[in-house]
CSV table of C-alpha atoms and ligand atoms in Angstrom, one decimal:
chain,number,residue,atom,x,y,z
A,131,UNK,CA,7.5,19.6,6.5
A,132,UNK,CA,9.8,18.5,3.5
A,133,UNK,CA,8.8,14.6,2.9
A,134,UNK,CA,10.0,12.4,0.1
A,135,UNK,CA,7.7,10.2,-1.3
A,136,UNK,CA,9.3,6.8,-3.0
A,137,UNK,CA,6.9,5.8,-5.5
A,138,UNK,CA,5.0,8.9,-5.9
A,139,UNK,CA,3.5,8.0,-9.4
A,140,UNK,CA,2.2,4.9,-8.3
A,141,UNK,CA,-1.3,3.7,-6.6
A,142,UNK,CA,-0.6,4.7,-3.1
A,143,UNK,CA,2.3,6.9,-3.8
A,144,UNK,CA,0.3,9.5,-5.6
A,145,UNK,CA,-2.5,9.8,-2.9
A,146,UNK,CA,0.4,10.4,-0.6
A,147,UNK,CA,1.4,13.2,-2.6
A,148,UNK,CA,-2.0,15.0,-2.8
A,149,UNK,CA,-2.7,14.2,0.8
A,150,UNK,CA,0.1,15.2,2.2
A,151,UNK,CA,0.1,18.9,-0.1
A,152,UNK,CA,-3.4,19.4,1.4
A,153,UNK,CA,-2.3,19.1,4.4
A,154,UNK,CA,0.5,21.9,3.8
A,155,UNK,CA,4.0,19.8,3.0
A,156,UNK,CA,6.7,20.5,0.8
A,157,UNK,CA,6.6,17.3,-1.6
A,158,UNK,CA,9.2,16.2,-3.4
A,159,UNK,CA,8.6,12.5,-5.7
A,160,UNK,CA,11.7,10.3,-6.6
A,161,UNK,CA,10.0,7.4,-9.2
A,162,UNK,CA,11.3,5.5,-11.9
A,163,UNK,CA,8.3,4.9,-13.3
A,164,UNK,CA,8.8,0.9,-13.6
A,165,UNK,CA,4.9,0.7,-13.1
A,166,UNK,CA,4.4,4.3,-12.1
A,167,UNK,CA,2.6,6.8,-14.5
A,168,UNK,CA,3.9,10.6,-14.2
A,169,UNK,CA,0.3,11.8,-15.0
A,170,UNK,CA,-0.9,10.5,-11.2
A,171,UNK,CA,1.9,13.2,-10.0
A,172,UNK,CA,-0.1,16.1,-8.7
A,173,UNK,CA,1.7,19.0,-10.5
A,174,UNK,CA,1.9,20.8,-7.1
A,175,UNK,CA,5.1,18.0,-6.5
A,176,UNK,CA,8.6,18.6,-7.4
A,177,UNK,CA,9.4,15.3,-9.6
A,178,UNK,CA,12.3,13.0,-10.3
A,179,UNK,CA,12.6,10.6,-12.3
A,180,UNK,CA,14.7,8.4,-10.1
A,181,UNK,CA,15.7,4.4,-8.9
A,182,UNK,CA,15.9,4.3,-5.0
A,183,UNK,CA,19.1,1.9,-6.0
A,184,UNK,CA,20.4,5.6,-7.5
A,185,UNK,CA,22.2,5.8,-3.7
A,186,UNK,CA,23.9,9.1,-4.8
A,187,UNK,CA,21.7,10.9,-7.1
A,188,UNK,CA,19.4,10.2,-3.6
A,189,UNK,CA,21.3,11.0,-1.2
A,190,UNK,CA,21.8,14.6,-3.4
A,191,UNK,CA,18.1,14.9,-3.6
A,192,UNK,CA,17.7,14.6,0.0
A,193,UNK,CA,20.0,17.2,0.8
A,194,UNK,CA,19.1,19.6,-2.0
A,195,UNK,CA,15.3,19.8,-1.4
A,196,UNK,CA,16.2,19.9,2.6
A,197,UNK,CA,14.1,16.6,3.2
A,198,UNK,CA,13.0,15.9,7.0
A,199,UNK,CA,11.2,12.0,6.6
A,200,UNK,CA,10.9,9.7,3.7
A,201,UNK,CA,7.5,7.8,2.7
A,202,UNK,CA,8.9,5.1,1.2
A,203,UNK,CA,6.0,3.0,-1.3
A,204,UNK,CA,8.2,2.1,-4.2
A,205,UNK,CA,8.8,-1.4,-4.7
A,206,UNK,CA,7.4,-4.3,-6.9
A,207,UNK,CA,4.5,-6.1,-5.4
A,208,UNK,CA,2.9,-8.3,-7.2
A,209,UNK,CA,2.9,-11.8,-5.5
A,210,UNK,CA,2.8,-14.0,-8.3
A,211,UNK,CA,5.4,-12.6,-10.5
A,212,UNK,CA,7.6,-12.9,-7.3
A,213,UNK,CA,7.3,-16.4,-7.3
A,214,UNK,CA,8.5,-16.9,-10.7
A,215,UNK,CA,11.4,-14.1,-10.4
A,216,UNK,CA,12.6,-13.8,-7.0
A,217,UNK,CA,15.7,-12.3,-7.7
A,218,UNK,CA,13.9,-9.2,-9.4
A,219,UNK,CA,12.0,-9.2,-6.1
A,220,UNK,CA,15.2,-9.1,-3.7
A,221,UNK,CA,16.9,-6.7,-6.0
A,222,UNK,CA,14.5,-3.5,-6.2
A,223,UNK,CA,12.4,-4.3,-2.8
A,224,UNK,CA,15.5,-5.2,-0.3
A,225,UNK,CA,18.8,-4.0,-2.0
A,226,UNK,CA,16.7,-0.8,-3.4
A,227,UNK,CA,15.4,-0.2,0.0
A,228,UNK,CA,18.9,-0.6,1.2
A,229,UNK,CA,20.5,2.1,-0.8
A,230,UNK,CA,17.7,4.3,-0.2
A,231,UNK,CA,17.8,4.2,3.9
A,232,UNK,CA,21.8,4.1,3.2
A,233,UNK,CA,21.2,7.6,1.4
A,234,UNK,CA,19.1,8.7,4.3
A,235,UNK,CA,21.6,8.1,6.6
A,236,UNK,CA,24.6,10.1,4.6
A,237,UNK,CA,22.2,12.6,4.3
A,238,UNK,CA,21.3,12.8,8.0
A,239,UNK,CA,17.6,12.4,7.1
A,240,UNK,CA,16.6,9.9,9.7
A,241,UNK,CA,12.7,9.0,9.4
A,242,UNK,CA,11.2,6.5,7.3
A,243,UNK,CA,7.3,5.8,7.1
A,244,UNK,CA,7.6,2.1,5.4
A,245,UNK,CA,4.5,0.5,3.4
A,246,UNK,CA,4.9,-3.1,4.7
A,247,UNK,CA,2.0,-5.5,4.2
A,248,UNK,CA,-0.5,-8.8,5.4
A,249,UNK,CA,2.0,-10.8,3.1
A,250,UNK,CA,4.1,-10.7,6.0
A,251,UNK,CA,1.3,-12.9,8.7
A,252,UNK,CA,1.3,-15.7,5.7
A,253,UNK,CA,-1.5,-18.1,7.1
A,254,UNK,CA,-2.6,-17.3,10.6
A,255,UNK,CA,-5.0,-19.1,13.0
A,256,UNK,CA,-6.2,-16.5,14.9
A,257,UNK,CA,-8.3,-13.8,13.2
A,258,UNK,CA,-8.3,-10.7,13.8
A,259,UNK,CA,-5.0,-10.7,13.5
A,260,UNK,CA,-2.4,-8.6,15.8
A,261,UNK,CA,0.9,-6.9,15.2
A,262,UNK,CA,2.7,-9.0,17.9
A,263,UNK,CA,1.6,-12.7,15.5
A,264,UNK,CA,4.3,-14.4,14.5
A,265,UNK,CA,5.6,-13.6,10.9
A,266,UNK,CA,5.6,-16.6,8.1
A,267,UNK,CA,4.9,-15.1,4.6
A,268,UNK,CA,4.3,-17.4,2.5
A,269,UNK,CA,6.3,-16.0,-1.1
A,270,UNK,CA,9.2,-14.0,-1.9
A,271,UNK,CA,7.1,-10.8,-1.9
A,272,UNK,CA,6.3,-10.9,1.8
A,273,UNK,CA,9.8,-12.1,2.5
A,274,UNK,CA,10.9,-9.1,0.7
A,275,UNK,CA,8.7,-6.8,3.3
A,276,UNK,CA,9.5,-9.1,6.2
A,277,UNK,CA,13.9,-8.4,5.1
A,278,UNK,CA,13.1,-4.8,5.4
A,279,UNK,CA,10.9,-4.5,8.3
A,280,UNK,CA,14.1,-6.4,9.9
A,281,UNK,CA,16.8,-3.9,8.2
A,282,UNK,CA,14.6,-1.2,9.3
A,283,UNK,CA,14.7,-2.3,13.4
A,284,UNK,CA,18.5,-3.4,12.7
A,285,UNK,CA,19.2,0.3,11.8
A,286,UNK,CA,17.6,1.4,14.8
A,287,UNK,CA,19.1,-0.1,16.5
A,288,UNK,CA,22.5,1.1,15.4
A,289,UNK,CA,21.5,4.5,15.2
A,290,UNK,CA,18.9,5.2,17.5
A,291,UNK,CA,18.2,8.5,16.1
A,292,UNK,CA,16.4,6.7,13.0
A,293,UNK,CA,13.0,6.3,13.5
A,294,UNK,CA,11.1,4.1,11.3
A,295,UNK,CA,6.9,3.4,11.1
A,296,UNK,CA,6.4,0.2,9.5
A,297,UNK,CA,2.5,0.3,8.1
A,298,UNK,CA,1.1,-3.2,7.5
A,299,UNK,CA,-1.4,-2.5,4.7
A,300,UNK,CA,-4.5,-5.0,4.2
A,301,UNK,CA,-6.3,-5.2,1.4
A,302,UNK,CA,-6.2,-1.2,0.0
A,303,UNK,CA,-9.0,-0.3,-2.3
A,304,UNK,CA,-10.9,3.6,-3.5
A,305,UNK,CA,-9.9,6.0,-5.3
A,306,UNK,CA,-8.6,10.6,-4.3
A,307,UNK,CA,-12.7,11.8,-3.8
A,308,UNK,CA,-12.5,13.7,-7.1
A,309,UNK,CA,-11.7,11.0,-9.1
A,310,UNK,CA,-8.9,12.1,-10.5
A,311,UNK,CA,-6.2,9.3,-9.6
A,312,UNK,CA,-7.1,6.1,-8.7
A,313,UNK,CA,-5.8,2.7,-8.4
A,314,UNK,CA,-5.3,0.9,-12.2
A,315,UNK,CA,-2.7,-1.7,-12.1
A,316,UNK,CA,-1.2,-3.6,-15.6
A,317,UNK,CA,-1.8,-6.2,-14.7
A,318,UNK,CA,-4.5,-6.0,-12.0
A,319,UNK,CA,-4.3,-8.4,-9.4
A,320,UNK,CA,-6.9,-6.8,-7.3
A,321,UNK,CA,-10.0,-7.7,-6.5
A,322,UNK,CA,-12.3,-4.4,-6.0
A,323,UNK,CA,-11.0,-3.0,-9.2
A,324,UNK,CA,-11.4,-5.9,-11.3
A,325,UNK,CA,-14.9,-6.2,-10.3
A,326,UNK,CA,-15.6,-3.0,-11.0
A,327,UNK,CA,-14.0,-3.1,-14.7
A,328,UNK,CA,-16.0,-6.6,-15.5
A,329,UNK,CA,-19.1,-4.2,-14.3
A,330,UNK,CA,-19.0,-1.1,-16.1
A,331,UNK,CA,-16.8,-2.6,-19.3
A,332,UNK,CA,-17.4,-5.7,-19.4
A,333,UNK,CA,-13.9,-7.1,-20.0
A,334,UNK,CA,-12.3,-8.6,-18.6
A,335,UNK,CA,-14.6,-11.1,-17.1
A,336,UNK,CA,-14.2,-11.8,-13.4
A,337,UNK,CA,-12.8,-15.0,-12.1
A,338,UNK,CA,-13.4,-15.7,-8.6
A,339,UNK,CA,-10.4,-18.3,-7.4
A,340,UNK,CA,-11.9,-21.0,-4.7
A,341,UNK,CA,-15.4,-21.0,-3.2
A,342,UNK,CA,-14.7,-24.1,-0.9
A,343,UNK,CA,-12.6,-22.5,1.7
A,344,UNK,CA,-13.9,-22.6,5.0
A,345,UNK,CA,-15.8,-19.9,5.4
A,346,UNK,CA,-19.1,-18.7,5.5
A,347,UNK,CA,-19.9,-18.4,1.7
A,348,UNK,CA,-16.9,-20.7,0.3
A,349,UNK,CA,-14.9,-17.2,-0.9
A,350,UNK,CA,-11.9,-16.4,0.5
A,351,UNK,CA,-12.4,-13.1,3.3
A,352,UNK,CA,-10.4,-10.1,3.0
A,353,UNK,CA,-9.8,-6.8,5.1
A,354,UNK,CA,-10.3,-3.5,2.8
A,355,UNK,CA,-9.1,0.0,3.7
A,356,UNK,CA,-10.1,2.9,1.5
A,357,UNK,CA,-6.6,4.8,0.2
A,358,UNK,CA,-7.5,8.2,1.8
A,359,UNK,CA,-8.0,6.4,5.5
A,360,UNK,CA,-4.6,4.4,4.6
A,361,UNK,CA,-2.9,7.9,4.1
A,362,UNK,CA,-4.6,9.6,6.8
A,363,UNK,CA,-3.1,7.0,9.2
A,364,UNK,CA,0.4,7.5,6.9
A,365,UNK,CA,0.3,11.6,8.4
A,366,UNK,CA,-0.2,10.7,11.9
A,367,UNK,CA,2.3,8.2,11.9
A,368,UNK,CA,4.7,10.8,10.3
A,369,UNK,CA,3.7,13.4,13.2
A,370,UNK,CA,4.5,10.5,16.0
A,371,UNK,CA,7.9,9.5,14.0
A,372,UNK,CA,9.1,13.0,14.0
A,373,UNK,CA,7.5,14.8,17.0
A,374,UNK,CA,7.9,12.2,19.6
A,375,UNK,CA,10.9,10.2,17.9
A,376,UNK,CA,9.4,7.1,17.9
A,377,UNK,CA,9.3,3.8,15.7
A,378,UNK,CA,7.2,1.4,15.8
A,379,UNK,CA,4.8,-1.1,14.2
A,380,UNK,CA,1.1,-0.8,12.6
A,381,UNK,CA,-1.4,-2.9,11.5
A,382,UNK,CA,-3.5,-1.4,8.3
A,383,UNK,CA,-7.0,-2.0,8.0
A,384,UNK,CA,-10.8,-2.2,8.6
A,385,UNK,CA,-10.9,-5.0,11.1
A,386,UNK,CA,-13.8,-6.0,8.8
A,387,UNK,CA,-14.0,-9.0,6.8
A,388,UNK,CA,-15.3,-9.3,3.1
A,389,UNK,CA,-15.7,-12.5,0.9
A,390,UNK,CA,-15.1,-12.1,-3.0
A,391,UNK,CA,-18.7,-13.0,-3.1
A,392,UNK,CA,-19.9,-9.9,-0.5
A,393,UNK,CA,-17.5,-7.9,-2.6
A,394,UNK,CA,-19.7,-8.5,-5.8
A,395,UNK,CA,-22.9,-8.3,-4.4
A,396,UNK,CA,-21.3,-4.8,-3.0
A,397,UNK,CA,-20.7,-3.5,-6.1
A,398,UNK,CA,-23.7,-4.9,-8.0
A,399,UNK,CA,-25.8,-2.7,-5.5
A,400,UNK,CA,-23.4,0.3,-5.5
A,401,UNK,CA,-23.4,0.9,-9.4
A,402,UNK,CA,-27.0,-1.1,-9.9
A,403,UNK,CA,-25.4,-3.3,-12.7
A,404,UNK,CA,-25.2,-7.1,-12.6
A,405,UNK,CA,-21.1,-9.0,-12.6
A,406,UNK,CA,-20.7,-11.9,-14.5
A,407,UNK,CA,-18.2,-14.2,-13.2
A,408,UNK,CA,-16.2,-17.5,-13.6
A,409,UNK,CA,-15.4,-20.0,-10.7
A,410,UNK,CA,-11.4,-20.7,-11.0
A,411,UNK,CA,-9.7,-23.1,-8.6
A,412,UNK,CA,-7.9,-21.9,-5.1
A,413,UNK,CA,-4.5,-20.0,-6.2
A,414,UNK,CA,-1.7,-21.6,-4.2
A,415,UNK,CA,-0.7,-19.9,-1.0
A,416,UNK,CA,-3.9,-18.2,-0.7
A,417,UNK,CA,-5.1,-18.1,3.3
A,418,UNK,CA,-9.2,-18.3,3.4
A,419,UNK,CA,-9.4,-15.3,5.6
A,420,UNK,CA,-7.1,-11.9,6.7
A,421,UNK,CA,-8.7,-9.7,9.1
A,422,UNK,CA,-6.7,-7.2,11.0
A,423,UNK,CA,-6.6,-6.1,14.3
A,424,UNK,CA,-6.0,-2.2,14.3
A,425,UNK,CA,-6.5,-1.7,17.9
A,426,UNK,CA,-3.0,-0.7,18.2
A,427,UNK,CA,-3.0,2.2,16.0
A,428,UNK,CA,-6.4,3.5,17.5
A,429,UNK,CA,-5.0,3.6,20.9
A,430,UNK,CA,-1.5,4.7,20.2
A,431,UNK,CA,-2.4,7.4,17.4
A,432,UNK,CA,-6.0,7.5,17.5
A,433,UNK,CA,-6.6,6.4,13.9
A,434,UNK,CA,-9.6,4.1,12.1
A,435,UNK,CA,-10.6,4.2,9.3
A,436,UNK,CA,-13.7,6.5,8.6
A,437,UNK,CA,-14.7,5.5,4.9
A,438,UNK,CA,-16.6,2.6,4.4
A,439,UNK,CA,-16.8,-0.4,1.3
A,440,UNK,CA,-19.4,1.6,-0.4
A,441,UNK,CA,-17.5,4.8,-0.3
A,442,UNK,CA,-14.6,2.3,-2.2
A,443,UNK,CA,-16.4,0.8,-4.7
A,444,UNK,CA,-18.4,4.3,-5.3
A,445,UNK,CA,-15.0,6.2,-5.6
A,446,UNK,CA,-13.3,3.7,-7.4
A,447,UNK,CA,-16.2,3.5,-10.1
A,448,UNK,CA,-15.9,7.2,-10.8
A,449,UNK,CA,-12.2,6.9,-11.3
A,450,UNK,CA,-12.7,4.6,-13.9
A,451,UNK,CA,-16.0,6.7,-15.2
A,452,UNK,CA,-13.5,9.8,-15.6
A,453,UNK,CA,-10.7,7.8,-17.3
A,454,UNK,CA,-12.8,6.4,-19.4
A,455,UNK,CA,-14.4,9.7,-20.6
A,456,UNK,CA,-11.0,11.1,-20.9
B,259,NAD,N1,-1.8,-1.8,-3.1
B,259,NAD,C1,-2.2,-2.6,-1.9
B,259,NAD,O1,-3.3,-3.3,-1.6
B,259,NAD,C2,-1.2,-3.1,-1.3
B,259,NAD,C3,-1.0,-3.9,0.1
B,259,NAD,C4,0.0,-3.8,0.8
B,259,NAD,C5,1.2,-3.4,0.6
B,259,NAD,N2,0.9,-2.5,-0.7
B,259,NAD,C6,2.8,-1.8,-0.7
B,259,NAD,O2,2.4,-0.2,-1.0
B,259,NAD,C7,3.2,0.2,-1.9
B,259,NAD,C8,2.7,0.9,-3.1
B,259,NAD,O3,1.6,0.0,-3.6
B,259,NAD,P1,1.1,0.6,-4.7
B,259,NAD,O4,-0.2,-0.6,-5.0
B,259,NAD,O5,0.5,2.2,-4.9
B,259,NAD,O6,1.9,-0.3,-6.0
B,259,NAD,P2,2.6,0.2,-7.4
B,259,NAD,O7,2.9,-0.3,-8.4
B,259,NAD,O8,1.3,1.3,-7.8
B,259,NAD,O9,3.6,2.0,-7.0
B,259,NAD,C9,4.6,1.6,-7.4
B,259,NAD,C10,5.9,2.5,-7.6
B,259,NAD,O10,7.0,2.6,-6.9
B,259,NAD,C11,7.8,2.7,-8.5
B,259,NAD,N3,8.9,1.8,-8.1
B,259,NAD,C12,9.2,0.9,-8.1
B,259,NAD,N4,10.4,0.5,-8.3
B,259,NAD,C13,11.0,1.5,-7.9
B,259,NAD,C14,12.3,1.8,-7.5
B,259,NAD,N5,13.4,1.1,-7.4
B,259,NAD,N6,12.6,3.1,-7.5
B,259,NAD,C15,12.0,4.1,-7.9
B,259,NAD,N7,10.2,3.9,-7.9
B,259,NAD,C16,10.0,2.5,-8.5
B,259,NAD,C17,6.9,2.4,-9.6
B,259,NAD,O11,7.2,2.7,-10.9
B,259,NAD,C18,5.2,2.5,-8.8
B,259,NAD,O12,5.0,4.2,-9.7
B,259,NAD,C19,4.5,-1.1,-2.2
B,259,NAD,O13,5.6,-0.7,-1.3
B,259,NAD,C20,3.3,-2.0,-2.3
B,259,NAD,O14,4.1,-3.7,-1.6
B,259,NAD,C21,0.3,-2.5,-1.4
């Protein structure tokens, strides 16, 4: 198939590009390089430095490249930044996606695989979290993703031939198996890259936010999923949407919870390097625990993650070591 990947120069999008190429698709990327890195885009993909907002130009790319489906990763995704600058998030995530869908409908490209997030759930009482749980995002970032989910449902209602797969990611981690690409945001707010950088380079020193949660060791518990498992699920969802013409919503997580202190211990064991850290107060709006149920996607698409926490840590460390040598 001919697949358009928005945000293909970012962490997750660049992995999608490589894995779609491996699966024999023609891959076209649009990315405005606002947070992404052109170097991360595999050279076999066609690259356009373009924003999702540029509706006419995006429509032209969809038509010229005879695109069959869109994987939409392009977004801003820093929770704290979204609290400080909500309009920046409403504009980029919501308006950018509206323009992209408009271009798709105009070009008769009728399948979107969309990156949603566990942030749409907010704080939940029942674990693991099922797709049917009530949505109550607790920050503007989560609200933008929930709004896009609603937009996709409305467009499908109005144009039944338009299909979507909404994939709600829990915490994505790890790097491509050859270490050529990986996660390196600036600023980096995700735990695993920060623990690894602190272990390998001793700076910045790791901060643990909250050790007084109602959890076994007091630190917050999250569900981590390897980026390659995540993209495997995207490719299954792509075939389901295009072949069976179905729209649906799925969680992407491992259904296992690890505390912040578990991650530090696992990193120390995997890398055989001690990790020094400071304990800080909880951050506002950080739930004690987020664990996905992935029963639905296992039943419908026969997907479940196969890569362990150690593989996530080891692959991310391999990526950082390669970058450091470069
Ligand atoms: N990383 C995670 O753990 C995680 C968890 C849940 C959901 N997500 C979602 O997954 C997606 C990818 O996340 P990531 O970690 O790879 O982020 P990232 O910042 O590394 O990648 C985003 C890419 O999109 C590009 N971009 C942003 N706005 C754009 C626009 N309007 N037009 C064109 N390009 C634009 C950026 O330049 C960047 O290359 C996002 O939608 C994010 O909300 C990520």
